[in-house]
mmCIF file of C-alpha atoms in Angstrom:
data_model
loop_
_atom_site.group_PDB
_atom_site.id
_atom_site.type_symbol
_atom_site.label_atom_id
_atom_site.label_comp_id
_atom_site.label_asym_id
_atom_site.label_seq_id
_atom_site.Cartn_x
_atom_site.Cartn_y
_atom_site.Cartn_z
ATOM 1 C CA MET A 1 -15.949 -41.972 -16.032
ATOM 2 C CA LEU A 2 -12.925 -42.430 -17.746
ATOM 3 C CA GLN A 3 -14.068 -45.406 -19.290
ATOM 4 C CA ASP A 4 -17.151 -44.029 -20.229
ATOM 5 C CA ARG A 5 -16.361 -40.676 -21.197
ATOM 6 C CA LEU A 6 -12.951 -41.565 -22.499
ATOM 7 C CA GLY A 7 -12.928 -44.997 -23.744
ATOM 8 C CA LEU A 8 -10.413 -46.814 -21.582
ATOM 9 C CA SER A 9 -10.632 -49.368 -20.044
ATOM 10 C CA GLU A 10 -10.246 -50.524 -16.810
ATOM 11 C CA ARG A 11 -6.862 -51.335 -16.170
ATOM 12 C CA ARG A 12 -5.400 -48.173 -17.559
ATOM 13 C CA ALA A 13 -8.242 -46.225 -15.988
ATOM 14 C CA CYS A 14 -7.797 -47.329 -12.329
ATOM 15 C CA ARG A 15 -3.766 -46.615 -13.238
ATOM 16 C CA TYR A 16 -4.371 -42.870 -14.119
ATOM 17 C CA ALA A 17 -6.827 -42.685 -11.365
ATOM 18 C CA GLY A 18 -4.134 -44.164 -8.767
ATOM 19 C CA GLN A 19 -7.356 -46.484 -7.467
ATOM 20 C CA SER A 20 -7.342 -50.523 -6.953
ATOM 21 C CA ARG A 21 -9.514 -52.258 -9.535
ATOM 22 C CA SER A 22 -11.233 -54.297 -6.480
ATOM 23 C CA SER A 23 -12.556 -50.784 -5.336
ATOM 24 C CA GLN A 24 -14.064 -50.509 -8.448
ATOM 25 C CA ARG A 25 -15.935 -54.540 -8.903
ATOM 26 C CA ARG A 26 -17.085 -53.903 -5.362
ATOM 27 C CA GLU A 27 -20.221 -52.789 -5.250
ATOM 28 C CA PRO A 28 -21.291 -50.455 -2.541
ATOM 29 C CA LEU A 29 -23.564 -52.023 0.511
ATOM 30 C CA VAL A 30 -26.514 -49.403 1.399
ATOM 31 C CA ALA A 31 -28.000 -49.919 4.729
ATOM 32 C CA VAL A 32 -31.181 -51.645 5.635
ATOM 33 C CA ASP A 33 -32.066 -47.879 7.722
ATOM 34 C CA ASP A 34 -30.679 -45.271 5.001
ATOM 35 C CA ALA A 35 -33.344 -44.433 3.712
ATOM 36 C CA ALA A 36 -35.603 -43.780 7.338
ATOM 37 C CA LEU A 37 -32.557 -42.390 8.673
ATOM 38 C CA ARG A 38 -32.004 -39.121 5.790
ATOM 39 C CA ALA A 39 -36.198 -38.930 6.263
ATOM 40 C CA GLU A 40 -35.563 -38.239 9.512
ATOM 41 C CA LEU A 41 -31.823 -36.047 9.194
ATOM 42 C CA ARG A 42 -34.102 -33.960 7.059
ATOM 43 C CA ALA A 43 -36.734 -33.126 8.974
ATOM 44 C CA PHE A 44 -34.271 -32.963 12.378
ATOM 45 C CA SER A 45 -32.752 -29.655 10.040
ATOM 46 C CA ARG A 46 -36.967 -28.859 9.074
ATOM 47 C CA THR A 47 -37.723 -28.251 13.300
ATOM 48 C CA ARG A 48 -33.957 -26.963 14.505
ATOM 49 C CA PRO A 49 -32.220 -24.927 11.325
ATOM 50 C CA ARG A 50 -29.592 -23.539 13.303
ATOM 51 C CA TRP A 51 -28.577 -26.648 15.365
ATOM 52 C CA GLY A 52 -25.981 -28.917 13.912
ATOM 53 C CA TYR A 53 -25.350 -32.670 13.229
ATOM 54 C CA ARG A 54 -23.543 -33.745 16.666
ATOM 55 C CA GLN A 55 -27.240 -32.127 18.010
ATOM 56 C CA ALA A 56 -28.755 -33.802 15.140
ATOM 57 C CA HIS A 57 -26.779 -37.184 16.337
ATOM 58 C CA GLN A 58 -27.622 -36.706 20.291
ATOM 59 C CA HIS A 59 -31.390 -36.465 19.087
ATOM 60 C CA LEU A 60 -31.059 -39.773 17.407
ATOM 61 C CA LEU A 61 -29.262 -41.431 19.874
ATOM 62 C CA GLY A 62 -32.532 -39.663 22.550
ATOM 63 C CA GLU A 63 -34.956 -41.511 19.561
ATOM 64 C CA GLY A 64 -33.811 -45.017 20.453
ATOM 65 C CA TRP A 65 -31.341 -44.659 16.803
ATOM 66 C CA SER A 66 -28.300 -46.875 17.919
ATOM 67 C CA ILE A 67 -25.438 -44.884 15.117
ATOM 68 C CA ASN A 68 -22.078 -43.098 15.104
ATOM 69 C CA ARG A 69 -21.520 -39.950 14.881
ATOM 70 C CA LYS A 70 -19.444 -40.129 12.007
ATOM 71 C CA ARG A 71 -22.377 -41.838 10.245
ATOM 72 C CA VAL A 72 -24.321 -39.066 10.895
ATOM 73 C CA GLN A 73 -21.856 -36.586 10.084
ATOM 74 C CA ARG A 74 -21.197 -37.692 6.577
ATOM 75 C CA LEU A 75 -25.289 -38.231 5.674
ATOM 76 C CA TRP A 76 -25.683 -34.632 7.531
ATOM 77 C CA ARG A 77 -23.185 -33.305 4.562
ATOM 78 C CA GLU A 78 -24.581 -35.803 2.135
ATOM 79 C CA GLU A 79 -27.503 -33.979 2.987
ATOM 80 C CA GLY A 80 -26.921 -30.635 2.155
ATOM 81 C CA LEU A 81 -28.225 -29.434 5.648
ATOM 82 C CA ARG A 82 -25.182 -27.636 7.182
ATOM 83 C CA VAL A 83 -26.114 -24.875 8.539
ATOM 84 C CA PRO A 84 -26.211 -21.207 6.719
ATOM 85 C CA GLN A 85 -23.588 -18.657 8.289
ATOM 86 C CA LYS A 86 -26.423 -16.153 10.469
ATOM 87 C CA ARG A 87 -26.028 -12.957 9.962
ATOM 88 C CA ARG A 88 -27.231 -9.258 12.140
ATOM 89 C CA LYS A 89 -30.205 -8.011 10.689
ATOM 90 C CA ARG A 90 -29.852 -3.914 9.977
ATOM 91 C CA LEU A 91 -31.507 -1.157 8.476
ATOM 92 C CA ARG A 92 -30.105 -0.331 5.297
ATOM 93 C CA ARG A 93 -30.950 3.241 4.536
ATOM 94 C CA GLY A 94 -32.786 5.399 6.984
ATOM 95 C CA GLU A 95 -35.262 7.872 5.978
ATOM 96 C CA SER A 96 -35.357 10.869 5.948
ATOM 97 C CA THR A 97 -38.391 13.076 7.541
ATOM 98 C CA VAL A 98 -37.448 16.864 5.699
ATOM 99 C CA PRO A 99 -37.895 17.752 2.514
ATOM 100 C CA GLY A 100 -35.252 18.292 0.678
ATOM 101 C CA ASP A 101 -35.759 22.154 -0.278
ATOM 102 C CA ARG A 102 -34.850 21.720 3.964
ATOM 103 C CA LEU A 103 -31.429 20.495 3.625
ATOM 104 C CA ARG A 104 -29.680 24.299 3.858
ATOM 105 C CA ALA A 105 -28.170 24.840 6.783
ATOM 106 C CA GLU A 106 -29.699 28.697 6.865
ATOM 107 C CA ARG A 107 -29.339 29.665 10.669
ATOM 108 C CA PRO A 108 -26.982 28.604 13.362
ATOM 109 C CA ASP A 109 -28.919 24.754 15.143
ATOM 110 C CA HIS A 110 -30.755 24.632 12.483
ATOM 111 C CA VAL A 111 -28.724 21.692 10.434
ATOM 112 C CA TRP A 112 -26.033 19.734 12.234
ATOM 113 C CA ALA A 113 -24.190 16.868 10.949
ATOM 114 C CA PHE A 114 -22.222 14.214 12.696
ATOM 115 C CA ASP A 115 -20.071 11.172 10.815
ATOM 116 C CA PHE A 116 -16.917 9.013 12.378
ATOM 117 C CA GLN A 117 -13.445 8.511 12.078
ATOM 118 C CA PHE A 118 -11.332 5.978 12.527
ATOM 119 C CA ASP A 119 -7.288 5.509 14.532
ATOM 120 C CA VAL A 120 -5.093 3.691 15.861
ATOM 121 C CA THR A 121 -3.390 3.982 19.585
ATOM 122 C CA ASP A 122 0.517 3.377 20.102
ATOM 123 C CA ASP A 123 -0.686 -0.035 21.321
ATOM 124 C CA GLY A 124 -2.159 -0.962 18.012
ATOM 125 C CA ARG A 125 -6.049 -0.829 19.152
ATOM 126 C CA ALA A 126 -8.691 1.197 17.335
ATOM 127 C CA VAL A 127 -10.280 4.631 18.808
ATOM 128 C CA LYS A 128 -13.520 5.640 17.206
ATOM 129 C CA LEU A 129 -14.093 9.211 16.202
ATOM 130 C CA LEU A 130 -17.522 11.057 16.838
ATOM 131 C CA TYR A 131 -17.554 14.481 14.775
ATOM 132 C CA VAL A 132 -21.030 16.759 15.504
ATOM 133 C CA VAL A 133 -20.769 20.294 13.321
ATOM 134 C CA ASP A 134 -22.663 23.277 12.984
ATOM 135 C CA GLU A 135 -23.355 23.149 9.335
ATOM 136 C CA PHE A 136 -24.422 27.596 9.440
ATOM 137 C CA THR A 137 -21.111 27.995 11.909
ATOM 138 C CA ARG A 138 -19.293 26.048 11.331
ATOM 139 C CA GLU A 139 -18.773 24.815 15.200
ATOM 140 C CA ALA A 140 -17.102 21.637 16.536
ATOM 141 C CA LEU A 141 -20.089 20.716 19.079
ATOM 142 C CA ALA A 142 -18.603 17.165 20.004
ATOM 143 C CA MET A 143 -15.633 15.344 18.991
ATOM 144 C CA GLU A 144 -16.126 11.882 21.008
ATOM 145 C CA ALA A 145 -13.032 9.313 21.431
ATOM 146 C CA GLU A 146 -14.087 5.584 22.468
ATOM 147 C CA ARG A 147 -13.185 2.679 21.550
ATOM 148 C CA ARG A 148 -16.520 1.998 20.540
ATOM 149 C CA ILE A 149 -19.704 3.859 19.914
ATOM 150 C CA ASP A 150 -22.680 2.453 19.238
ATOM 151 C CA GLY A 151 -26.430 4.448 18.571
ATOM 152 C CA ASP A 152 -26.603 4.668 22.354
ATOM 153 C CA LYS A 153 -23.411 6.426 22.439
ATOM 154 C CA VAL A 154 -24.533 8.680 19.255
ATOM 155 C CA VAL A 155 -27.780 9.656 21.678
ATOM 156 C CA ASP A 156 -25.896 9.990 24.886
ATOM 157 C CA VAL A 157 -23.535 12.879 23.161
ATOM 158 C CA LEU A 158 -26.369 14.590 21.255
ATOM 159 C CA ASP A 159 -27.743 14.981 24.731
ATOM 160 C CA ARG A 160 -24.554 16.453 26.345
ATOM 161 C CA ILE A 161 -24.492 18.739 24.200
ATOM 162 C CA ILE A 162 -28.283 19.856 24.499
ATOM 163 C CA ALA A 163 -27.524 20.022 28.492
ATOM 164 C CA GLU A 164 -24.264 22.221 28.274
ATOM 165 C CA GLN A 165 -24.241 24.314 24.808
ATOM 166 C CA ASN A 166 -28.450 24.835 26.049
ATOM 167 C CA ARG A 167 -29.076 24.269 22.087
ATOM 168 C CA ARG A 168 -30.972 22.351 19.920
ATOM 169 C CA PRO A 169 -31.037 21.314 16.158
ATOM 170 C CA GLN A 170 -33.654 21.378 14.167
ATOM 171 C CA LEU A 171 -32.179 18.925 11.468
ATOM 172 C CA VAL A 172 -29.628 16.836 12.053
ATOM 173 C CA ARG A 173 -28.005 14.810 8.908
ATOM 174 C CA CYS A 174 -25.769 11.761 8.717
ATOM 175 C CA ASP A 175 -25.220 9.227 5.958
ATOM 176 C CA ASN A 176 -27.206 5.325 6.454
ATOM 177 C CA GLY A 177 -24.610 3.801 8.694
ATOM 178 C CA PRO A 178 -25.583 1.271 11.345
ATOM 179 C CA GLU A 179 -25.262 3.790 13.880
ATOM 180 C CA MET A 180 -28.025 5.980 12.256
ATOM 181 C CA THR A 181 -29.689 3.657 11.513
ATOM 182 C CA SER A 182 -30.198 2.333 15.152
ATOM 183 C CA VAL A 183 -33.174 2.622 16.962
ATOM 184 C CA ALA A 184 -31.995 4.723 19.327
ATOM 185 C CA LEU A 185 -31.515 7.409 17.398
ATOM 186 C CA ARG A 186 -35.088 6.977 14.978
ATOM 187 C CA ASP A 187 -36.690 7.499 19.018
ATOM 188 C CA TRP A 188 -34.578 10.335 19.799
ATOM 189 C CA CYS A 189 -35.298 12.339 16.685
ATOM 190 C CA ARG A 190 -39.057 11.652 17.494
ATOM 191 C CA PHE A 191 -39.464 11.989 20.652
ATOM 192 C CA SER A 192 -37.457 15.514 20.554
ATOM 193 C CA ARG A 193 -38.753 16.362 17.525
ATOM 194 C CA THR A 194 -36.040 17.013 15.023
ATOM 195 C CA GLY A 195 -35.763 15.383 11.815
ATOM 196 C CA ALA A 196 -33.565 13.351 10.393
ATOM 197 C CA ALA A 197 -31.709 13.983 6.373
ATOM 198 C CA PHE A 198 -30.267 11.305 5.855
ATOM 199 C CA ILE A 199 -27.873 11.242 2.474
ATOM 200 C CA GLU A 200 -28.082 8.392 -0.702
ATOM 201 C CA PRO A 201 -25.691 5.281 -0.024
ATOM 202 C CA GLY A 202 -22.375 5.305 -0.948
ATOM 203 C CA SER A 203 -22.557 9.528 -1.505
ATOM 204 C CA PRO A 204 -20.470 11.126 0.712
ATOM 205 C CA TRP A 205 -20.291 14.321 -1.043
ATOM 206 C CA GLU A 206 -24.366 14.823 0.161
ATOM 207 C CA ASN A 207 -22.728 15.490 3.478
ATOM 208 C CA PRO A 208 -19.446 17.678 2.357
ATOM 209 C CA PHE A 209 -19.296 20.175 6.014
ATOM 210 C CA VAL A 210 -18.308 17.141 8.313
ATOM 211 C CA GLU A 211 -16.606 15.255 5.454
ATOM 212 C CA SER A 212 -14.173 18.744 4.969
ATOM 213 C CA PHE A 213 -14.486 18.636 8.701
ATOM 214 C CA ASN A 214 -12.854 15.409 8.908
ATOM 215 C CA SER A 215 -10.024 15.873 6.549
ATOM 216 C CA ARG A 216 -9.079 18.730 8.548
ATOM 217 C CA VAL A 217 -8.745 16.432 11.807
ATOM 218 C CA ARG A 218 -7.075 14.046 9.526
ATOM 219 C CA ASP A 219 -4.790 16.733 8.380
ATOM 220 C CA GLU A 220 -3.924 18.819 11.086
ATOM 221 C CA LEU A 221 -4.240 15.872 14.225
ATOM 222 C CA LEU A 222 -4.847 12.229 13.606
ATOM 223 C CA SER A 223 -1.263 12.539 11.112
ATOM 224 C CA VAL A 224 1.289 14.120 13.451
ATOM 225 C CA GLU A 225 0.673 13.265 16.501
ATOM 226 C CA VAL A 226 0.455 9.732 17.710
ATOM 227 C CA PHE A 227 -1.837 8.615 20.239
ATOM 228 C CA SER A 228 -0.160 6.365 23.529
ATOM 229 C CA CYS A 229 -3.674 5.231 24.854
ATOM 230 C CA LEU A 230 -7.193 6.007 24.646
ATOM 231 C CA THR A 231 -7.261 9.327 27.247
ATOM 232 C CA GLU A 232 -4.077 11.035 25.890
ATOM 233 C CA ALA A 233 -6.463 11.070 22.195
ATOM 234 C CA LYS A 234 -9.696 12.173 24.525
ATOM 235 C CA VAL A 235 -7.423 15.111 26.154
ATOM 236 C CA MET A 236 -6.049 16.084 22.748
ATOM 237 C CA ILE A 237 -8.941 16.109 20.552
ATOM 238 C CA GLU A 238 -10.658 17.718 22.916
ATOM 239 C CA ASP A 239 -7.706 20.468 22.333
ATOM 240 C CA PHE A 240 -7.991 20.315 18.875
ATOM 241 C CA ARG A 241 -11.776 21.264 19.190
ATOM 242 C CA VAL A 242 -11.474 23.617 21.191
ATOM 243 C CA ASP A 243 -8.701 25.650 19.317
ATOM 244 C CA TYR A 244 -10.717 25.195 16.358
ATOM 245 C CA ASN A 245 -13.424 27.235 17.159
ATOM 246 C CA ARG A 246 -11.682 29.869 18.805
ATOM 247 C CA CYS A 247 -8.636 30.188 16.890
ATOM 248 C CA ARG A 248 -8.528 28.628 13.269
ATOM 249 C CA PRO A 249 -9.766 31.085 10.806
ATOM 250 C CA HIS A 250 -12.528 29.819 8.244
ATOM 251 C CA ARG A 251 -13.061 31.165 4.222
ATOM 252 C CA ALA A 252 -16.307 30.973 4.255
ATOM 253 C CA HIS A 253 -16.778 33.499 7.741
ATOM 254 C CA ALA A 254 -14.242 35.892 5.428
ATOM 255 C CA MET A 255 -11.691 35.073 7.602
ATOM 256 C CA MET A 256 -13.155 35.067 11.239
ATOM 257 C CA THR A 257 -13.036 32.011 13.722
ATOM 258 C CA PRO A 258 -16.205 29.994 13.539
ATOM 259 C CA ALA A 259 -17.078 30.948 17.283
ATOM 260 C CA ALA A 260 -16.156 34.332 16.276
ATOM 261 C CA PHE A 261 -18.830 34.236 13.567
ATOM 262 C CA ALA A 262 -21.528 32.442 16.050
ATOM 263 C CA ALA A 263 -20.689 35.997 18.306
ATOM 264 C CA SER A 264 -21.230 38.683 15.379
ATOM 265 C CA LEU A 265 -24.985 36.562 15.472
ATOM 266 C CA GLN A 266 -25.817 37.870 18.380
ATOM 267 C CA HIS A 267 -24.511 41.319 18.493
ATOM 268 C CA PRO A 268 -25.144 43.977 15.717
ATOM 269 C CA LEU A 269 -21.431 45.718 15.085
ATOM 270 C CA LEU A 270 -19.910 44.348 12.098
ATOM 271 C CA ARG A 271 -22.468 40.441 11.718
ATOM 272 C CA PRO A 272 -21.323 39.243 8.782
ATOM 273 C CA THR A 273 -24.031 38.757 6.315
ATOM 274 C CA ALA A 274 -21.609 35.335 4.358
ATOM 275 C CA THR A 275 -23.975 32.933 4.792
ATOM 276 C CA ALA A 276 -22.830 29.411 4.943
ATOM 277 C CA ALA A 277 -22.114 28.970 1.317
ATOM 278 C CA GLY A 278 -18.995 30.990 2.143
ATOM 279 C CA GLU A 279 -19.630 33.933 0.098
ATOM 280 C CA GLY A 280 -17.135 36.230 2.351
ATOM 281 C CA ILE A 281 -18.686 39.851 2.226
ATOM 282 C CA GLU A 282 -19.065 41.704 5.021
ATOM 283 C CA GLN A 283 -20.814 45.053 4.885
ATOM 284 C CA PRO A 284 -20.701 47.110 8.535
ATOM 285 C CA SER A 285 -23.870 47.594 10.776
ATOM 286 C CA GLN A 286 -24.560 51.037 11.407
ATOM 287 C CA LEU A 287 -25.558 52.133 14.971
ATOM 288 C CA PRO A 288 -28.655 53.798 16.173
ATOM 289 C CA ARG A 289 -28.979 57.710 15.618
ATOM 290 C CA PRO A 290 -31.202 59.984 17.207
ATOM 291 C CA ALA A 291 -34.357 61.737 14.109
ATOM 292 C CA GLY A 292 -32.609 64.001 12.180
ATOM 293 C CA ASP A 293 -29.149 63.173 11.643
ATOM 294 C CA PRO A 294 -27.347 62.617 8.681
ATOM 295 C CA GLN A 295 -26.644 59.066 7.630
ATOM 296 C CA PRO A 296 -23.500 58.554 6.517
ATOM 297 C CA VAL A 297 -22.418 57.296 2.983
ATOM 298 C CA ALA A 298 -21.425 53.259 3.162
ATOM 299 C CA PHE A 299 -18.768 51.570 1.057
ATOM 300 C CA THR A 300 -17.990 48.622 -0.359
ATOM 301 C CA PRO A 301 -14.681 46.854 0.644
ATOM 302 C CA GLY A 302 -13.850 47.218 -2.735
ATOM 303 C CA GLN A 303 -14.546 50.620 -3.427
ATOM 304 C CA ARG A 304 -11.222 52.982 -3.001
ATOM 305 C CA HIS A 305 -11.920 56.645 -1.742
ATOM 306 C CA ASN A 306 -9.521 59.523 -0.381
ATOM 307 C CA GLN A 307 -10.168 61.262 2.319
ATOM 308 C CA ALA A 308 -8.581 64.237 1.296
ATOM 309 C CA GLU A 309 -10.518 64.483 -1.592
ATOM 310 C CA ASP A 310 -13.625 63.865 0.570
ATOM 311 C CA ILE A 311 -13.429 66.782 3.124
ATOM 312 C CA THR A 312 -11.712 69.654 0.049
ATOM 313 C CA PRO A 313 -14.954 71.142 -1.249
ATOM 314 C CA THR A 314 -13.628 71.228 -5.074
ATOM 315 C CA SER A 315 -16.137 70.476 -7.363
ATOM 316 C CA ALA A 316 -17.262 66.627 -7.867
ATOM 317 C CA PRO A 317 -16.800 66.034 -11.731
ATOM 318 C CA ALA A 318 -19.806 65.686 -13.503
ATOM 319 C CA ASP A 319 -21.561 62.555 -15.219
ATOM 320 C CA SER A 320 -22.997 61.441 -17.989
ATOM 321 C CA ARG A 321 -26.212 63.251 -17.494
ATOM 322 C CA GLY A 322 -24.664 66.909 -16.629
ATOM 323 C CA ALA A 323 -25.233 66.761 -13.198
ATOM 324 C CA HIS A 324 -22.548 66.674 -10.241
ATOM 325 C CA ARG A 325 -22.395 64.150 -7.430
ATOM 326 C CA HIS A 326 -22.948 64.921 -4.075
ATOM 327 C CA THR A 327 -19.548 65.083 -2.246
ATOM 328 C CA PRO A 328 -19.684 65.937 1.270
ATOM 329 C CA THR A 329 -18.547 68.883 3.104
ATOM 330 C CA THR A 330 -16.470 69.388 6.399
ATOM 331 C CA THR A 331 -19.646 70.060 8.280
ATOM 332 C CA GLN A 332 -21.347 66.901 7.514
ATOM 333 C CA LEU A 333 -18.481 64.777 8.009
ATOM 334 C CA SER A 334 -18.278 66.156 11.542
ATOM 335 C CA GLN A 335 -21.166 64.988 12.188
ATOM 336 C CA GLN A 336 -21.297 61.632 11.541
ATOM 337 C CA VAL A 337 -20.399 58.708 13.997
ATOM 338 C CA ASP A 338 -18.302 56.197 13.072
ATOM 339 C CA PRO A 339 -19.216 52.865 12.577
#
């Protein structure tokens, strides 16, 4: 190459390359069976695409060839017959079974969202955590901690929630991880008649409720506690789940705990009108009254009333049309039932 491109002499080119001049003058000898051997290796590679040169050398010896393993290795590489790296097949994107306008949670057990999070124990081994959250009530239905969690384990956790809590989701929302797009979870959704709502790949903001829950767990538990072993991690994570549901107030439910909000949906007293969107407005409900009793005046939280002014039978200020506002008398107040 140095002689052809740069026009150097043979002596100077060999000195620059650090080679002997005799190596350049000697013509390489090609074996007589070289072409047949290369053809045999190419045919073997097409028949056995996952086998290497060692298996090819053993195959040639069985076919009656007298050949060294090093020569087989050299010809195998020159022909470019290296075994390609094995790749695991998996479904890249899950297929949703519900339209987009049904993805908003409208009632308890309408949409369950689940996701994974990772931490380590004191010995440096990884811990994989699975969270299942009800998007409407914001309850943490399950927090599972294991060294390894696959699609079968996810199905087991969902079945356990259904069996222990006697509740079943209508939709499940998740990302496109291998555990979510597994055959086990798809079969579970089909057999249990549960819809699947997969978010777009690389778009965690489309699963906001469980992502917000992940940040709370990371900030309040995982970042402040050191787990000595897996058993300790399971106990502390389960204690956090119970405390989150029963003691931690949520702004989306007018500072009610998720458990209290879920219980209020089953009873008519003080049922909040706040939805999963987090409006935070409460409307007091009324007890059933006998026929003929006057209905009490319901006030919104933003209005301020003076009870002494309502009881005093004085004339009320007139509005823009000249009509007086109705002021309840002492007799009417005594007949009202406090909601």
